[in-house]
mmCIF file of C-alpha atoms in Angstrom:
data_model
loop_
_atom_site.group_PDB
_atom_site.id
_atom_site.type_symbol
_atom_site.label_atom_id
_atom_site.label_comp_id
_atom_site.label_asym_id
_atom_site.label_seq_id
_atom_site.Cartn_x
_atom_site.Cartn_y
_atom_site.Cartn_z
ATOM 1 C CA MET A 1 104.002 121.490 111.184
ATOM 2 C CA SER A 2 106.764 120.097 113.262
ATOM 3 C CA ALA A 3 107.920 116.543 113.508
ATOM 4 C CA THR A 4 106.913 114.190 116.339
ATOM 5 C CA LYS A 5 109.804 113.270 118.450
ATOM 6 C CA GLY A 6 108.656 109.570 116.768
ATOM 7 C CA ASP A 7 108.912 110.763 113.795
ATOM 8 C CA GLU A 8 112.617 111.854 114.339
ATOM 9 C CA ARG A 9 113.748 108.791 115.580
ATOM 10 C CA ARG A 10 112.254 106.421 112.432
ATOM 11 C CA THR A 11 114.118 109.071 110.686
ATOM 12 C CA ALA A 12 117.366 108.892 112.692
ATOM 13 C CA LEU A 13 117.115 105.058 112.541
ATOM 14 C CA LEU A 14 116.789 105.110 108.375
ATOM 15 C CA ALA A 15 119.768 107.259 107.962
ATOM 16 C CA ALA A 16 121.890 105.318 110.219
ATOM 17 C CA LEU A 17 120.787 102.101 108.338
ATOM 18 C CA GLU A 18 121.955 104.084 105.100
ATOM 19 C CA GLU A 19 124.453 105.082 106.416
ATOM 20 C CA HIS A 20 126.042 101.679 107.569
ATOM 21 C CA LEU A 21 124.910 100.279 103.737
ATOM 22 C CA GLU A 22 127.725 102.749 101.817
ATOM 23 C CA SER A 23 130.558 100.719 103.331
ATOM 24 C CA ALA A 24 128.629 97.316 104.423
ATOM 25 C CA ASN A 25 126.339 94.498 103.246
ATOM 26 C CA LEU A 26 123.274 94.640 104.561
ATOM 27 C CA ASP A 27 123.875 90.940 106.086
ATOM 28 C CA GLU A 28 126.980 92.494 107.757
ATOM 29 C CA ILE A 29 125.041 95.262 109.566
ATOM 30 C CA ASN A 30 123.566 94.296 112.765
ATOM 31 C CA ILE A 31 120.474 96.628 115.040
ATOM 32 C CA ALA A 32 122.085 97.682 117.616
ATOM 33 C CA ASP A 33 124.849 99.338 115.518
ATOM 34 C CA ILE A 34 122.113 100.917 113.729
ATOM 35 C CA SER A 35 120.910 101.744 116.798
ATOM 36 C CA ARG A 36 123.602 103.418 118.394
ATOM 37 C CA ARG A 37 124.512 105.469 115.017
ATOM 38 C CA ALA A 38 121.312 106.821 115.048
ATOM 39 C CA GLY A 39 121.090 107.496 119.020
ATOM 40 C CA VAL A 40 118.020 105.474 120.033
ATOM 41 C CA THR A 41 117.760 102.223 121.555
ATOM 42 C CA ARG A 42 117.966 98.767 120.107
ATOM 43 C CA SER A 43 114.033 97.693 120.872
ATOM 44 C CA ALA A 44 113.025 101.918 119.385
ATOM 45 C CA PHE A 45 114.118 100.069 116.004
ATOM 46 C CA TYR A 46 111.848 97.148 116.298
ATOM 47 C CA PHE A 47 108.807 99.970 117.305
ATOM 48 C CA TYR A 48 109.213 101.063 113.785
ATOM 49 C CA PHE A 49 110.091 98.007 111.746
ATOM 50 C CA GLU A 50 110.099 94.391 112.284
ATOM 51 C CA ASN A 51 114.110 93.759 110.582
ATOM 52 C CA LYS A 52 116.467 95.208 108.733
ATOM 53 C CA ALA A 53 114.760 94.134 105.897
ATOM 54 C CA ALA A 54 111.096 95.862 106.607
ATOM 55 C CA ALA A 55 113.825 98.971 107.593
ATOM 56 C CA VAL A 56 115.274 99.129 103.664
ATOM 57 C CA ALA A 57 111.871 98.720 102.648
ATOM 58 C CA ALA A 58 111.131 102.021 104.606
ATOM 59 C CA LEU A 59 114.518 103.466 102.617
ATOM 60 C CA TYR A 60 112.819 102.816 99.932
ATOM 61 C CA GLU A 61 109.729 103.977 100.050
ATOM 62 C CA GLU A 62 110.975 107.591 101.127
ATOM 63 C CA MET A 63 113.348 107.718 98.496
ATOM 64 C CA TYR A 64 111.053 106.897 96.269
ATOM 65 C CA ALA A 65 108.303 109.441 97.812
ATOM 66 C CA ASP A 66 110.552 112.312 97.503
ATOM 67 C CA GLY A 67 110.190 111.996 93.876
ATOM 68 C CA PHE A 68 112.908 109.222 92.851
ATOM 69 C CA GLY A 69 110.572 107.477 90.277
ATOM 70 C CA ALA A 70 110.266 107.683 86.942
ATOM 71 C CA ALA A 71 106.428 107.365 86.624
ATOM 72 C CA GLU A 72 106.733 110.759 85.755
ATOM 73 C CA VAL A 73 108.758 110.672 82.653
ATOM 74 C CA LEU A 74 107.018 108.702 81.285
ATOM 75 C CA GLY A 75 103.410 110.300 81.696
ATOM 76 C CA GLY A 76 105.071 113.633 81.269
ATOM 77 C CA ASP A 77 105.256 115.727 77.853
ATOM 78 C CA GLY A 78 107.101 114.798 74.661
ATOM 79 C CA THR A 79 106.947 111.266 72.364
ATOM 80 C CA LEU A 80 106.776 108.110 74.114
ATOM 81 C CA ARG A 81 109.966 107.252 72.554
ATOM 82 C CA ASP A 82 111.445 110.084 74.112
ATOM 83 C CA ARG A 83 109.738 109.349 77.516
ATOM 84 C CA ILE A 84 111.212 105.626 77.622
ATOM 85 C CA SER A 85 114.692 106.731 76.733
ATOM 86 C CA SER A 86 114.570 109.770 79.790
ATOM 87 C CA ALA A 87 112.704 107.453 82.201
ATOM 88 C CA ILE A 88 115.504 104.533 81.785
ATOM 89 C CA ARG A 89 118.804 106.831 81.757
ATOM 90 C CA ALA A 90 117.171 108.441 85.001
ATOM 91 C CA ILE A 91 116.312 105.330 86.474
ATOM 92 C CA VAL A 92 119.979 103.761 86.129
ATOM 93 C CA HIS A 93 121.148 107.019 86.988
ATOM 94 C CA GLY A 94 119.241 107.713 90.131
ATOM 95 C CA TRP A 95 119.817 104.222 90.995
ATOM 96 C CA GLY A 96 123.440 104.679 90.353
ATOM 97 C CA GLN A 97 124.393 107.201 92.968
ATOM 98 C CA ARG A 98 122.889 105.087 95.746
ATOM 99 C CA THR A 99 124.190 101.707 94.463
ATOM 100 C CA HIS A 100 124.129 100.696 98.283
ATOM 101 C CA LEU A 101 120.687 101.061 98.874
ATOM 102 C CA TYR A 102 119.627 99.337 95.440
ATOM 103 C CA ARG A 103 122.365 96.036 96.736
ATOM 104 C CA ALA A 104 120.499 96.405 99.763
ATOM 105 C CA ILE A 105 117.239 96.230 98.489
ATOM 106 C CA LEU A 106 117.904 92.793 96.539
ATOM 107 C CA ASP A 107 119.307 91.221 99.478
ATOM 108 C CA ALA A 108 115.450 92.712 102.014
ATOM 109 C CA ARG A 109 114.243 91.173 98.799
ATOM 110 C CA ALA A 110 115.742 87.388 98.726
ATOM 111 C CA ALA A 111 115.325 87.142 102.122
ATOM 112 C CA SER A 112 111.800 88.574 103.509
ATOM 113 C CA PRO A 113 108.530 87.268 101.772
ATOM 114 C CA ALA A 114 107.229 90.775 103.021
ATOM 115 C CA VAL A 115 109.657 93.051 101.394
ATOM 116 C CA ARG A 116 109.418 90.713 97.850
ATOM 117 C CA ASP A 117 105.420 91.351 98.448
ATOM 118 C CA GLN A 118 105.895 95.524 98.966
ATOM 119 C CA TRP A 119 108.255 94.685 95.568
ATOM 120 C CA ASP A 120 105.885 93.230 92.978
ATOM 121 C CA ALA A 121 103.427 95.624 94.221
ATOM 122 C CA PHE A 122 105.449 98.666 93.189
ATOM 123 C CA LEU A 123 106.279 96.853 89.997
ATOM 124 C CA ALA A 124 102.549 96.363 89.486
ATOM 125 C CA THR A 125 102.029 99.637 88.831
ATOM 126 C CA TYR A 126 103.975 100.076 86.493
ATOM 127 C CA VAL A 127 103.494 97.479 84.614
ATOM 128 C CA ASP A 128 99.936 99.016 84.587
ATOM 129 C CA LEU A 129 101.060 102.027 83.571
ATOM 130 C CA VAL A 130 103.717 101.023 80.948
ATOM 131 C CA ALA A 131 100.890 98.629 79.583
ATOM 132 C CA ALA A 132 98.365 101.842 79.625
ATOM 133 C CA LEU A 133 101.150 103.683 77.141
ATOM 134 C CA ILE A 134 101.703 100.750 74.845
ATOM 135 C CA GLU A 135 97.488 100.399 74.546
ATOM 136 C CA ASP A 136 97.731 103.870 74.178
ATOM 137 C CA GLU A 137 100.528 104.042 71.603
ATOM 138 C CA ARG A 138 99.167 101.085 69.256
ATOM 139 C CA ALA A 139 94.997 102.441 69.354
ATOM 140 C CA ALA A 140 96.557 106.062 68.483
ATOM 141 C CA GLY A 141 98.591 103.207 65.323
ATOM 142 C CA VAL A 142 101.620 104.736 66.274
ATOM 143 C CA ALA A 143 102.648 101.130 67.466
ATOM 144 C CA PRO A 144 101.870 97.353 66.101
ATOM 145 C CA PRO A 145 98.958 94.961 67.239
ATOM 146 C CA GLY A 146 101.605 92.460 69.488
ATOM 147 C CA PRO A 147 101.264 90.532 72.355
ATOM 148 C CA ASP A 148 99.143 91.700 75.745
ATOM 149 C CA ALA A 149 100.414 94.720 76.395
ATOM 150 C CA HIS A 150 100.882 93.813 80.151
ATOM 151 C CA ALA A 151 102.487 90.741 79.415
ATOM 152 C CA VAL A 152 105.177 93.755 77.917
ATOM 153 C CA ALA A 153 105.309 95.683 79.921
ATOM 154 C CA THR A 154 105.868 93.074 82.427
ATOM 155 C CA ALA A 155 109.204 91.569 80.231
ATOM 156 C CA LEU A 156 110.243 95.200 79.631
ATOM 157 C CA LEU A 157 110.305 96.086 83.718
ATOM 158 C CA ASP A 158 111.925 92.706 84.565
ATOM 159 C CA LEU A 159 114.628 93.799 82.004
ATOM 160 C CA ASN A 160 114.992 96.884 83.866
ATOM 161 C CA ASP A 161 115.000 95.076 87.048
ATOM 162 C CA ARG A 162 118.097 92.456 86.147
ATOM 163 C CA THR A 163 120.078 95.464 84.349
ATOM 164 C CA LEU A 164 119.638 97.403 87.521
ATOM 165 C CA GLU A 165 121.268 94.454 89.446
ATOM 166 C CA ARG A 166 123.742 93.865 86.758
ATOM 167 C CA ILE A 167 125.013 97.448 86.883
ATOM 168 C CA VAL A 168 124.420 97.549 90.731
ATOM 169 C CA ARG A 169 126.419 94.247 91.615
ATOM 170 C CA ALA A 170 129.245 94.808 88.973
ATOM 171 C CA GLN A 171 132.818 94.931 89.164
ATOM 172 C CA ASP A 172 134.487 97.261 86.847
ATOM 173 C CA ASP A 173 133.960 94.469 83.690
ATOM 174 C CA VAL A 174 130.083 96.249 83.051
ATOM 175 C CA ASP A 175 129.759 99.467 80.441
ATOM 176 C CA ALA A 176 127.024 100.688 81.906
ATOM 177 C CA ASP A 177 126.030 103.642 78.757
ATOM 178 C CA ALA A 178 126.292 100.430 76.179
ATOM 179 C CA HIS A 179 123.885 98.386 79.081
ATOM 180 C CA VAL A 180 121.306 101.266 78.933
ATOM 181 C CA GLU A 181 121.407 101.991 75.225
ATOM 182 C CA ALA A 182 120.858 97.941 74.395
ATOM 183 C CA VAL A 183 117.750 98.447 76.621
ATOM 184 C CA VAL A 184 116.450 101.851 75.521
ATOM 185 C CA HIS A 185 117.157 99.784 72.158
ATOM 186 C CA THR A 186 114.973 96.774 73.300
ATOM 187 C CA TRP A 187 112.323 98.792 75.403
ATOM 188 C CA LEU A 188 111.931 100.251 71.508
ATOM 189 C CA ALA A 189 111.770 97.692 69.587
ATOM 190 C CA ALA A 190 109.167 95.631 71.808
ATOM 191 C CA ILE A 191 106.722 98.778 71.623
ATOM 192 C CA TYR A 192 107.112 99.900 67.961
ATOM 193 C CA GLY A 193 108.772 96.714 66.275
ATOM 194 C CA ARG A 194 111.971 98.889 65.183
ATOM 195 C CA THR A 195 113.402 101.851 66.780
ATOM 196 C CA SER A 196 113.379 104.553 64.467
#
């Protein structure tokens, strides 16, 4: 099935936005520049997106739909310990390839309640997934009893979010590998009470 003219315009706008984000912050980019780079009118931008924050959210959704997520890794094969380590490393590596987009998401979340709500809804799906995995490990006797699994999952995902923010906003003073190693350690300790 071929893309419609509207699909092509929307795709062009998102591509133009991402190109701009590689060299400028979200607040430095104006809609006229995005539209011009996409080869469409400014009014076309507003046909698809309420504002720049909504366009950033759409850009994120497309990236996630293309398979940029850790849910597949967490739900995959191997021990949960190994899957946690792989998922966290995959997330940090993936965002490390697109730090400009994560910075824009942080800015959009701060500026737009709608984007913040969308992000929270996305995060909630991961909270449910991680909480279920924790509960399964506890039920199997592999992980000890502990605080409410949803509360643990929420805290761990908050840690991931803050870690990504620190890494993408960092100058050169963050040792990302050491930081990620500490995050993996924290996840394992929170779930298993130990890391080995």
